[in-house]
Amino acid sequence: MRYLIIVNTKDVETVWNTLRLACTALIRGHKVNIFLLGAGVEIDSINDKNFDIRKLWDRFLELGGEALSCGTCLRIRNKNSSELCPISSMDDLVTLSEEADKVMVFS
């Protein structure tokens, strides 16, 4: 199954659980794309002693997960593309949505 997970928040526990779900789906053999939208593009600034987002994000990528982020959302926050937030577009989000079997939104 192909999952598209849209993350539209930087709430630490929501992001943590989203990444846990994504990793579990990858371990079970599914394809997972994450698209960071709105405040979700600020994922690289989450720093919480109880939730190691970076470690879980790295695990997601190691398992073969793919991620993109909204270029406009990055620009309005004066942020650049990074390993954690590779730049993309709404056109890419539409394509990912069309290709996905399931679309989930976490906000």
Coordinates of C-alpha atoms in Angstrom, one line a residue, residues 11 18 22 26 31-32 39 42 52 58 65 73 77 96 102-103:
D11 CA 3.1 19.9 17.9
T18 CA 3.0 10.5 13.0
A22 CA 5.2 6.0 9.2
L26 CA 7.6 1.0 6.3
K31 CA 5.6 2.8 0.8
V32 CA 5.3 6.1 2.8
A39 CA 3.9 24.7 10.5
E42 CA 9.3 23.7 11.2
D52 CA 13.6 12.7 20.0
D58 CA 16.4 9.6 10.7
G65 CA 10.6 6.8 3.7
C73 CA 5.6 27.5 3.5
R77 CA 9.2 31.4 7.4
L96 CA 1.5 12.2 -4.4
K102 CA -4.4 6.3 1.5
V103 CA -3.9 9.9 2.5

